[in-house]
Amino acid sequence: MILWEDKEGIYKEIERLQKSQLSDFYRTKFNKNTTNKLSLLDLPLLSRAELIETQPDKRLFVTDEEVVFIGYTSGSTSSTPLVSYFSAVDNYFFNPSLDTGIKRPLIIYPPLNKNFSYSFIQQCRQAPQPVTPIFGDYQNLPNSSIIANTTKVDAIYATPTIAENIHKYIDTYYDAKKIRLLALSSETLTKTKRKTLEKCYPKAFIANLYASSEIGQFILFPCKHMLKEGIEEFHFLSSALLGLELINNELIVTYALNKAFPLIRYKTGDFFEIARESCQCGLPGATLKWYGRENVDRIRTHGFEIHIEDIDRFFSTVPVRIGDDYQIHFYNDETHPEQIRIEIEINDKKNNNQQQEILGRLLRDTFVNSFMLSQNMSLTQAIDKHIISTVSVVFVDTFSHKTEKNRKIVNNIK
Ligand SMILES: [Zn+2]
């Protein structure tokens, strides 16, 4: 389904890409003549795998001198980082204050502190209400909070995890009530996490933003109306996009502000659904709702869909305080490969072995007795039916799946 399409812009960009003397990446991919009646649907999709396979210089559509900076994905133990080249952009059309009137956001959001600080400063300067980004250090939260106090910041750009972690320092060295906007991205903002953050920052609007390092900027954001009403939806930044589609709920982006490597029908791997056909704020197009990332926010296996929202809710209600210090792994059982084995890793530095044993047993029993795999099947029933073989709790110093982003569920099922 096409949510947005700038036909003239697409035609011009495709023509440029096909005629390019610098790269034949898209010429070989499109493999047919374009006309000015071209629709997005006439063009092939672009996958992340194609980008990883092609060294970035081989898909570069500007000269070397025009490459201003590079971006890359954080990568993890199991994936190769994806590198993207970026050229200068006249206008990003993103408004970092989100119309809330904030002036000085503290930036403790790894992508903006690293590769994208350059372009974010430009976005802050060229916004209709310019703001001054205060680049903190996400690896030194006490120091960042002292800087926040000195500079009197009134907003925070962070991941949900970092926003929660810095709260105690903000309260110690500054005042959490001075924060009027929390702009969050990169991780799923579950309902449980949102509630926690609302308590931590009682005066702040909570804004969920969407970007990716391949695109290089935020393209989904909430309007003032959504922020005021606490509506958990997104608008898309139509002025920055040539096209936007949902195919089987996957967000497909056509973005060409970055002339170094325009994305034509790029499969983001992120899933959304349409929330409303329009919004009373008057911005064009439908609004979107986060639906999650396969194998990151939800695991589909053996006819079940296990969702991060439910897992997160479970851990926030257990009698022992676990917080974010858990990671749940799903494996094939070693002796009965058709069955699933669940292992809950707990990163715990407070308790001794004896306490851990008691804690582990309590946690396991509560999980098995109360967690529902689907509306009609509890974990206990799934064990009785030999769908699940065992559920165990292990205490670890570091999680076995390592990534910069806070990862809660890991699918190891083959
Ligand atoms: Zn709106």
mmCIF file of N, CA and C in Angstrom, residues 290-353:
data_model
loop_
_atom_site.group_PDB
_atom_site.id
_atom_site.type_symbol
_atom_site.label_atom_id
_atom_site.label_comp_id
_atom_site.label_asym_id
_atom_site.label_seq_id
_atom_site.Cartn_x
_atom_site.Cartn_y
_atom_site.Cartn_z
ATOM 1 N N TRP A 290 3.515 1.607 15.653
ATOM 2 C CA TRP A 290 4.631 0.653 15.681
ATOM 3 C C TRP A 290 4.101 -0.761 15.829
ATOM 4 N N TYR A 291 4.591 -1.662 14.999
ATOM 5 C CA TYR A 291 4.137 -3.046 15.065
ATOM 6 C C TYR A 291 5.292 -3.970 15.441
ATOM 7 N N GLY A 292 6.504 -3.425 15.423
ATOM 8 C CA GLY A 292 7.624 -4.210 15.932
ATOM 9 C C GLY A 292 8.498 -4.810 14.866
ATOM 10 N N ARG A 293 9.637 -5.260 15.301
ATOM 11 C CA ARG A 293 10.638 -5.815 14.409
ATOM 12 C C ARG A 293 10.680 -7.316 14.643
ATOM 13 N N GLU A 294 10.610 -8.065 13.547
ATOM 14 C CA GLU A 294 10.609 -9.526 13.648
ATOM 15 C C GLU A 294 11.881 -9.991 14.356
ATOM 16 N N ASN A 295 11.712 -10.897 15.317
ATOM 17 C CA ASN A 295 12.817 -11.476 16.091
ATOM 18 C C ASN A 295 13.509 -10.492 17.027
ATOM 19 N N VAL A 296 13.020 -9.265 17.089
ATOM 20 C CA VAL A 296 13.539 -8.326 18.076
ATOM 21 C C VAL A 296 12.412 -7.990 19.048
ATOM 22 N N ASP A 297 11.247 -7.658 18.490
ATOM 23 C CA ASP A 297 10.104 -7.305 19.323
ATOM 24 C C ASP A 297 9.106 -8.447 19.456
ATOM 25 N N ARG A 298 9.208 -9.404 18.556
ATOM 26 C CA ARG A 298 8.279 -10.530 18.656
ATOM 27 C C ARG A 298 8.903 -11.737 17.984
ATOM 28 N N ILE A 299 8.560 -12.894 18.524
ATOM 29 C CA ILE A 299 9.068 -14.144 17.967
ATOM 30 C C ILE A 299 7.865 -14.963 17.558
ATOM 31 N N ARG A 300 7.873 -15.386 16.298
ATOM 32 C CA ARG A 300 6.784 -16.246 15.837
ATOM 33 C C ARG A 300 7.338 -17.643 15.642
ATOM 34 N N THR A 301 6.812 -18.598 16.398
ATOM 35 C CA THR A 301 7.273 -19.975 16.251
ATOM 36 C C THR A 301 6.214 -20.920 16.786
ATOM 37 N N HIS A 302 6.147 -22.113 16.236
ATOM 38 C CA HIS A 302 5.220 -23.149 16.701
ATOM 39 C C HIS A 302 3.792 -22.620 16.852
ATOM 40 N N GLY A 303 3.403 -21.688 15.989
ATOM 41 C CA GLY A 303 2.040 -21.161 16.032
ATOM 42 C C GLY A 303 1.798 -20.092 17.084
ATOM 43 N N PHE A 304 2.853 -19.690 17.798
ATOM 44 C CA PHE A 304 2.702 -18.635 18.800
ATOM 45 C C PHE A 304 3.369 -17.361 18.340
ATOM 46 N N GLU A 305 2.906 -16.253 18.881
ATOM 47 C CA GLU A 305 3.628 -15.007 18.686
ATOM 48 C C GLU A 305 3.907 -14.451 20.073
ATOM 49 N N ILE A 306 5.187 -14.452 20.442
ATOM 50 C CA ILE A 306 5.563 -13.950 21.762
ATOM 51 C C ILE A 306 6.022 -12.517 21.585
ATOM 52 N N HIS A 307 5.349 -11.613 22.286
ATOM 53 C CA HIS A 307 5.589 -10.193 22.041
ATOM 54 C C HIS A 307 6.328 -9.551 23.205
ATOM 55 N N ILE A 308 7.253 -8.657 22.870
ATOM 56 C CA ILE A 308 8.053 -7.961 23.877
ATOM 57 C C ILE A 308 7.182 -7.211 24.891
ATOM 58 N N GLU A 309 6.028 -6.683 24.422
ATOM 59 C CA GLU A 309 5.125 -5.964 25.338
ATOM 60 C C GLU A 309 4.723 -6.859 26.515
ATOM 61 N N ASP A 310 4.391 -8.131 26.210
ATOM 62 C CA ASP A 310 3.914 -9.044 27.248
ATOM 63 C C ASP A 310 5.050 -9.455 28.182
ATOM 64 N N ILE A 311 6.227 -9.682 27.587
ATOM 65 C CA ILE A 311 7.400 -10.057 28.387
ATOM 66 C C ILE A 311 7.758 -8.908 29.334
ATOM 67 N N ASP A 312 7.764 -7.703 28.794
ATOM 68 C CA ASP A 312 8.122 -6.519 29.571
ATOM 69 C C ASP A 312 7.131 -6.301 30.720
ATOM 70 N N ARG A 313 5.840 -6.526 30.427
ATOM 71 C CA ARG A 313 4.819 -6.372 31.458
ATOM 72 C C ARG A 313 5.034 -7.407 32.559
ATOM 73 N N PHE A 314 5.368 -8.649 32.153
ATOM 74 C CA PHE A 314 5.615 -9.699 33.144
ATOM 75 C C PHE A 314 6.743 -9.284 34.095
ATOM 76 N N PHE A 315 7.866 -8.829 33.528
ATOM 77 C CA PHE A 315 9.016 -8.502 34.380
ATOM 78 C C PHE A 315 8.785 -7.267 35.246
ATOM 79 N N SER A 316 7.842 -6.411 34.828
ATOM 80 C CA SER A 316 7.574 -5.243 35.667
ATOM 81 C C SER A 316 6.641 -5.599 36.820
ATOM 82 N N THR A 317 5.989 -6.780 36.751
ATOM 83 C CA THR A 317 5.041 -7.136 37.811
ATOM 84 C C THR A 317 5.547 -8.233 38.738
ATOM 85 N N VAL A 318 6.686 -8.879 38.393
ATOM 86 C CA VAL A 318 7.182 -9.928 39.300
ATOM 87 C C VAL A 318 7.607 -9.301 40.626
ATOM 88 N N PRO A 319 7.461 -10.064 41.730
ATOM 89 C CA PRO A 319 7.765 -9.491 43.050
ATOM 90 C C PRO A 319 9.234 -9.098 43.241
ATOM 91 N N VAL A 320 10.140 -9.628 42.422
ATOM 92 C CA VAL A 320 11.541 -9.214 42.545
ATOM 93 C C VAL A 320 11.856 -8.190 41.464
ATOM 94 N N ARG A 321 12.686 -7.216 41.808
ATOM 95 C CA ARG A 321 12.974 -6.135 40.865
ATOM 96 C C ARG A 321 14.074 -6.576 39.895
ATOM 97 N N ILE A 322 13.706 -6.763 38.628
ATOM 98 C CA ILE A 322 14.667 -7.196 37.619
ATOM 99 C C ILE A 322 15.036 -6.033 36.702
ATOM 100 N N GLY A 323 14.077 -5.119 36.502
ATOM 101 C CA GLY A 323 14.316 -3.984 35.609
ATOM 102 C C GLY A 323 14.586 -4.454 34.194
ATOM 103 N N ASP A 324 15.650 -3.932 33.602
ATOM 104 C CA ASP A 324 16.002 -4.318 32.235
ATOM 105 C C ASP A 324 17.073 -5.397 32.209
ATOM 106 N N ASP A 325 17.396 -5.947 33.382
ATOM 107 C CA ASP A 325 18.548 -6.845 33.445
ATOM 108 C C ASP A 325 18.205 -8.290 33.106
ATOM 109 N N TYR A 326 17.417 -8.479 32.070
ATOM 110 C CA TYR A 326 17.100 -9.841 31.646
ATOM 111 C C TYR A 326 17.142 -9.951 30.125
ATOM 112 N N GLN A 327 17.342 -11.169 29.669
ATOM 113 C CA GLN A 327 17.287 -11.450 28.239
ATOM 114 C C GLN A 327 16.753 -12.876 28.102
ATOM 115 N N ILE A 328 15.706 -13.049 27.313
ATOM 116 C CA ILE A 328 15.094 -14.377 27.189
ATOM 117 C C ILE A 328 15.492 -15.021 25.868
ATOM 118 N N HIS A 329 16.031 -16.226 25.962
ATOM 119 C CA HIS A 329 16.466 -16.952 24.763
ATOM 120 C C HIS A 329 15.540 -18.124 24.475
ATOM 121 N N PHE A 330 15.237 -18.286 23.195
ATOM 122 C CA PHE A 330 14.432 -19.418 22.743
ATOM 123 C C PHE A 330 15.334 -20.323 21.900
ATOM 124 N N TYR A 331 15.458 -21.597 22.308
ATOM 125 C CA TYR A 331 16.327 -22.552 21.608
ATOM 126 C C TYR A 331 15.527 -23.780 21.204
ATOM 127 N N ASN A 332 16.082 -24.568 20.257
ATOM 128 C CA ASN A 332 15.576 -25.922 20.052
ATOM 129 C C ASN A 332 16.107 -26.751 21.214
ATOM 130 N N ASP A 333 15.261 -27.601 21.776
ATOM 131 C CA ASP A 333 15.737 -28.478 22.842
ATOM 132 C C ASP A 333 16.769 -29.457 22.261
ATOM 133 N N GLU A 334 17.867 -29.695 22.992
ATOM 134 C CA GLU A 334 18.958 -30.509 22.448
ATOM 135 C C GLU A 334 18.531 -31.965 22.218
ATOM 136 N N THR A 335 17.723 -32.522 23.134
ATOM 137 C CA THR A 335 17.326 -33.927 22.955
ATOM 138 C C THR A 335 16.023 -34.084 22.170
ATOM 139 N N HIS A 336 15.147 -33.072 22.235
ATOM 140 C CA HIS A 336 13.902 -33.115 21.452
ATOM 141 C C HIS A 336 13.835 -31.859 20.590
ATOM 142 N N PRO A 337 14.526 -31.877 19.436
ATOM 143 C CA PRO A 337 14.672 -30.642 18.641
ATOM 144 C C PRO A 337 13.347 -30.005 18.214
ATOM 145 N N GLU A 338 12.261 -30.777 18.197
ATOM 146 C CA GLU A 338 10.976 -30.196 17.789
ATOM 147 C C GLU A 338 10.370 -29.369 18.927
ATOM 148 N N GLN A 339 10.930 -29.515 20.127
ATOM 149 C CA GLN A 339 10.433 -28.741 21.262
ATOM 150 C C GLN A 339 11.298 -27.494 21.507
ATOM 151 N N ILE A 340 10.695 -26.515 22.173
ATOM 152 C CA ILE A 340 11.415 -25.267 22.455
ATOM 153 C C ILE A 340 11.911 -25.273 23.897
ATOM 154 N N ARG A 341 13.126 -24.811 24.061
ATOM 155 C CA ARG A 341 13.676 -24.652 25.406
ATOM 156 C C ARG A 341 13.813 -23.145 25.658
ATOM 157 N N ILE A 342 13.338 -22.686 26.819
ATOM 158 C CA ILE A 342 13.415 -21.252 27.132
ATOM 159 C C ILE A 342 14.437 -21.036 28.239
ATOM 160 N N GLU A 343 15.344 -20.116 28.015
ATOM 161 C CA GLU A 343 16.339 -19.803 29.043
ATOM 162 C C GLU A 343 16.292 -18.306 29.335
ATOM 163 N N ILE A 344 16.081 -17.978 30.606
ATOM 164 C CA ILE A 344 16.028 -16.567 31.008
ATOM 165 C C ILE A 344 17.383 -16.206 31.609
ATOM 166 N N GLU A 345 18.098 -15.304 30.958
ATOM 167 C CA GLU A 345 19.381 -14.854 31.503
ATOM 168 C C GLU A 345 19.137 -13.620 32.365
ATOM 169 N N ILE A 346 19.693 -13.646 33.577
ATOM 170 C CA ILE A 346 19.571 -12.491 34.470
ATOM 171 C C ILE A 346 20.966 -11.953 34.744
ATOM 172 N N ASN A 347 21.118 -10.669 34.496
ATOM 173 C CA ASN A 347 22.393 -10.011 34.781
ATOM 174 C C ASN A 347 22.266 -9.394 36.172
ATOM 175 N N ASP A 348 22.886 -10.038 37.140
ATOM 176 C CA ASP A 348 22.663 -9.650 38.535
ATOM 177 C C ASP A 348 23.994 -9.514 39.251
ATOM 178 N N LYS A 349 24.217 -8.372 39.860
ATOM 179 C CA LYS A 349 25.481 -8.153 40.570
ATOM 180 C C LYS A 349 25.253 -7.971 42.065
ATOM 181 N N LYS A 350 23.975 -8.000 42.485
ATOM 182 C CA LYS A 350 23.665 -7.676 43.875
ATOM 183 C C LYS A 350 23.661 -8.893 44.794
ATOM 184 N N ASN A 351 23.236 -10.045 44.267
ATOM 185 C CA ASN A 351 22.962 -11.193 45.136
ATOM 186 C C ASN A 351 24.076 -12.232 45.116
ATOM 187 N N ASN A 352 24.221 -12.953 46.240
ATOM 188 C CA ASN A 352 25.178 -14.062 46.275
ATOM 189 C C ASN A 352 24.522 -15.320 45.704
ATOM 190 N N ASN A 353 25.318 -16.392 45.587
ATOM 191 C CA ASN A 353 24.832 -17.625 44.946
ATOM 192 C C ASN A 353 23.546 -18.158 45.568
#
